[in-house]
mmCIF file of C-alpha atoms in Angstrom:
data_model
loop_
_atom_site.group_PDB
_atom_site.id
_atom_site.type_symbol
_atom_site.label_atom_id
_atom_site.label_comp_id
_atom_site.label_asym_id
_atom_site.label_seq_id
_atom_site.Cartn_x
_atom_site.Cartn_y
_atom_site.Cartn_z
ATOM 1 C CA CYS A 129 -80.350 -153.204 -35.165
ATOM 2 C CA THR A 130 -78.322 -151.521 -33.045
ATOM 3 C CA ASP A 131 -75.686 -152.691 -35.253
ATOM 4 C CA LEU A 132 -76.986 -151.617 -38.958
ATOM 5 C CA ARG A 133 -74.349 -154.563 -40.311
ATOM 6 C CA ALA A 134 -76.594 -157.054 -38.710
ATOM 7 C CA MET A 135 -79.255 -156.076 -41.419
ATOM 8 C CA TRP A 136 -77.095 -158.148 -44.166
ATOM 9 C CA GLU A 137 -74.441 -160.005 -42.332
ATOM 10 C CA PRO A 138 -74.011 -161.969 -38.940
ATOM 11 C CA VAL A 139 -72.687 -159.991 -36.220
ATOM 12 C CA PRO A 140 -72.248 -161.043 -32.739
ATOM 13 C CA ASP A 141 -74.050 -159.270 -30.055
ATOM 14 C CA ALA A 142 -76.475 -157.481 -32.685
ATOM 15 C CA VAL A 143 -79.936 -157.046 -30.980
ATOM 16 C CA CYS A 144 -82.760 -156.507 -33.667
ATOM 17 C CA TRP A 145 -86.517 -156.006 -33.277
ATOM 18 C CA THR A 146 -88.284 -159.118 -34.121
ATOM 19 C CA PRO A 147 -90.421 -159.371 -37.646
ATOM 20 C CA GLY A 148 -93.647 -159.092 -35.480
ATOM 21 C CA THR A 149 -92.194 -155.544 -33.936
ATOM 22 C CA SER A 150 -91.475 -154.499 -37.452
ATOM 23 C CA GLN A 151 -94.545 -155.406 -39.050
ATOM 24 C CA SER A 152 -96.663 -153.976 -36.548
ATOM 25 C CA PHE A 153 -94.972 -150.255 -36.758
ATOM 26 C CA GLY A 154 -95.350 -151.144 -40.718
ATOM 27 C CA TYR A 155 -99.322 -151.649 -40.256
ATOM 28 C CA ILE A 156 -99.484 -148.642 -37.814
ATOM 29 C CA TYR A 157 -97.386 -146.875 -40.582
ATOM 30 C CA SER A 158 -99.667 -148.162 -43.457
ATOM 31 C CA GLY A 159 -103.158 -147.113 -41.215
ATOM 32 C CA PHE A 160 -101.641 -143.154 -40.826
ATOM 33 C CA GLY A 161 -101.458 -143.116 -44.682
ATOM 34 C CA LEU A 162 -104.813 -144.147 -45.280
ATOM 35 C CA VAL A 163 -106.222 -141.839 -42.708
ATOM 36 C CA PHE A 164 -104.279 -138.613 -44.015
ATOM 37 C CA ALA A 165 -105.371 -139.704 -47.710
ATOM 38 C CA ILE A 166 -108.985 -140.126 -46.712
ATOM 39 C CA SER A 167 -109.393 -137.083 -44.299
ATOM 40 C CA PRO A 168 -109.461 -134.173 -46.335
ATOM 41 C CA THR A 169 -112.639 -135.610 -48.201
ATOM 42 C CA PHE A 170 -114.739 -134.912 -44.779
ATOM 43 C CA PHE A 171 -113.791 -131.296 -45.173
ATOM 44 C CA ILE A 172 -113.959 -130.953 -48.926
ATOM 45 C CA TRP A 173 -117.549 -132.429 -48.615
ATOM 46 C CA SER A 174 -118.240 -129.435 -46.082
ATOM 47 C CA LEU A 175 -117.515 -126.951 -48.291
ATOM 48 C CA PRO A 176 -120.383 -124.877 -50.337
ATOM 49 C CA ARG A 177 -119.254 -125.942 -53.825
ATOM 50 C CA PRO A 178 -120.969 -127.956 -56.820
ATOM 51 C CA VAL A 179 -120.889 -131.919 -56.156
ATOM 52 C CA ILE A 180 -119.156 -132.436 -59.349
ATOM 53 C CA GLU A 181 -116.350 -130.097 -58.326
ATOM 54 C CA ARG A 182 -116.322 -131.559 -54.579
ATOM 55 C CA THR A 183 -116.299 -135.386 -55.864
ATOM 56 C CA LEU A 184 -113.503 -134.682 -58.470
ATOM 57 C CA VAL A 185 -111.238 -132.700 -55.802
ATOM 58 C CA SER A 186 -112.160 -135.725 -53.149
ATOM 59 C CA THR A 187 -110.996 -138.336 -55.817
ATOM 60 C CA LEU A 188 -107.928 -136.755 -56.527
ATOM 61 C CA MET A 189 -106.806 -136.299 -52.996
ATOM 62 C CA ALA A 190 -107.716 -140.203 -52.084
ATOM 63 C CA LEU A 191 -105.081 -141.215 -54.578
ATOM 64 C CA GLY A 192 -103.100 -141.575 -51.634
ATOM 65 C CA ALA A 193 -105.136 -144.451 -50.686
ATOM 66 C CA ILE A 194 -102.931 -146.466 -53.597
ATOM 67 C CA ALA A 195 -100.070 -145.686 -51.454
ATOM 68 C CA ALA A 196 -101.363 -147.293 -48.201
ATOM 69 C CA VAL A 197 -102.820 -149.885 -49.986
ATOM 70 C CA ALA A 198 -99.186 -150.798 -51.657
ATOM 71 C CA GLY A 199 -97.946 -149.811 -48.515
ATOM 72 C CA VAL A 200 -100.202 -152.873 -46.568
ATOM 73 C CA MET A 201 -99.547 -155.298 -49.537
ATOM 74 C CA LYS A 202 -95.729 -154.614 -49.135
ATOM 75 C CA LEU A 203 -96.394 -155.614 -45.170
ATOM 76 C CA HIS A 204 -98.064 -158.923 -46.320
ATOM 77 C CA THR A 205 -95.527 -159.939 -48.847
ATOM 78 C CA ILE A 206 -92.816 -159.416 -46.298
ATOM 79 C CA ARG A 207 -94.772 -161.652 -43.677
ATOM 80 C CA VAL A 208 -94.709 -164.572 -45.869
ATOM 81 C CA TRP A 209 -91.183 -164.001 -47.045
ATOM 82 C CA SER A 210 -87.368 -164.298 -45.601
ATOM 83 C CA PRO A 211 -84.884 -162.129 -47.541
ATOM 84 C CA ARG A 212 -81.837 -164.251 -46.183
ATOM 85 C CA GLU A 213 -83.363 -167.347 -47.713
ATOM 86 C CA VAL A 214 -84.385 -166.410 -51.223
ATOM 87 C CA THR A 215 -82.727 -166.106 -54.364
ATOM 88 C CA LEU A 216 -82.455 -162.304 -56.060
ATOM 89 C CA ARG A 217 -85.185 -163.387 -58.227
ATOM 90 C CA ASP A 218 -87.711 -163.865 -55.363
ATOM 91 C CA TRP A 219 -87.473 -159.783 -54.595
ATOM 92 C CA VAL A 220 -89.160 -158.844 -57.888
ATOM 93 C CA PRO A 221 -93.161 -159.074 -55.959
ATOM 94 C CA LEU A 222 -91.585 -156.841 -53.097
ATOM 95 C CA LEU A 223 -89.736 -154.320 -55.231
ATOM 96 C CA TRP A 224 -92.954 -154.149 -57.437
ATOM 97 C CA TRP A 225 -94.936 -153.155 -54.439
ATOM 98 C CA TYR A 226 -92.186 -150.504 -53.546
ATOM 99 C CA ARG A 227 -92.669 -149.269 -57.204
ATOM 100 C CA VAL A 228 -96.298 -149.185 -56.557
ATOM 101 C CA GLU A 229 -96.272 -147.063 -53.094
ATOM 102 C CA GLU A 230 -93.983 -144.672 -54.934
ATOM 103 C CA ILE A 231 -96.403 -144.146 -58.049
ATOM 104 C CA GLY A 232 -98.934 -143.839 -56.250
ATOM 105 C CA LEU A 233 -97.331 -141.215 -53.724
ATOM 106 C CA ILE A 234 -95.937 -139.218 -56.958
ATOM 107 C CA ALA A 235 -99.311 -139.456 -58.477
ATOM 108 C CA ALA A 236 -100.983 -137.772 -54.831
ATOM 109 C CA ALA A 237 -98.356 -135.182 -54.568
ATOM 110 C CA CYS A 238 -99.383 -134.034 -58.233
ATOM 111 C CA ALA A 239 -102.935 -134.610 -58.606
ATOM 112 C CA PRO A 240 -104.525 -131.409 -56.782
ATOM 113 C CA PHE A 241 -102.695 -129.493 -59.234
ATOM 114 C CA LEU A 242 -105.066 -131.148 -62.109
ATOM 115 C CA LYS A 243 -107.920 -129.887 -60.835
ATOM 116 C CA PRO A 244 -108.028 -126.744 -63.254
ATOM 117 C CA PRO A 245 -107.305 -128.425 -66.353
ATOM 118 C CA ILE A 246 -109.763 -131.359 -65.244
ATOM 119 C CA GLU A 247 -112.162 -128.367 -64.586
ATOM 120 C CA ARG A 248 -111.952 -126.648 -68.340
ATOM 121 C CA ALA A 249 -112.521 -129.629 -69.977
ATOM 122 C CA LEU A 250 -115.801 -130.747 -68.113
#
């Protein structure tokens, strides 16, 4: 909204995006997240490394897909829900998807560093 207060209280002459516009930007953002999570796989498979190592690294790098899926589920939850007409208890599923997305991003950021210990275990 042009006046940020309009997100939580009525403000005269405030102009906000339509829910459809917000949702479109959300799907585009999630789509880019999925592309960026999966795209390193094509590079990794072109390297002259053993198949088990390429599979391991590709799996660790693709953990960002968890965050992308959580982002899509978050958008779906928002589409069928109106924050101004519900109680605090109704926010729980949406907040849960926010946490899943956050944990997925943290796991994706930390996972490539797990390659050496996993290789030693194999």
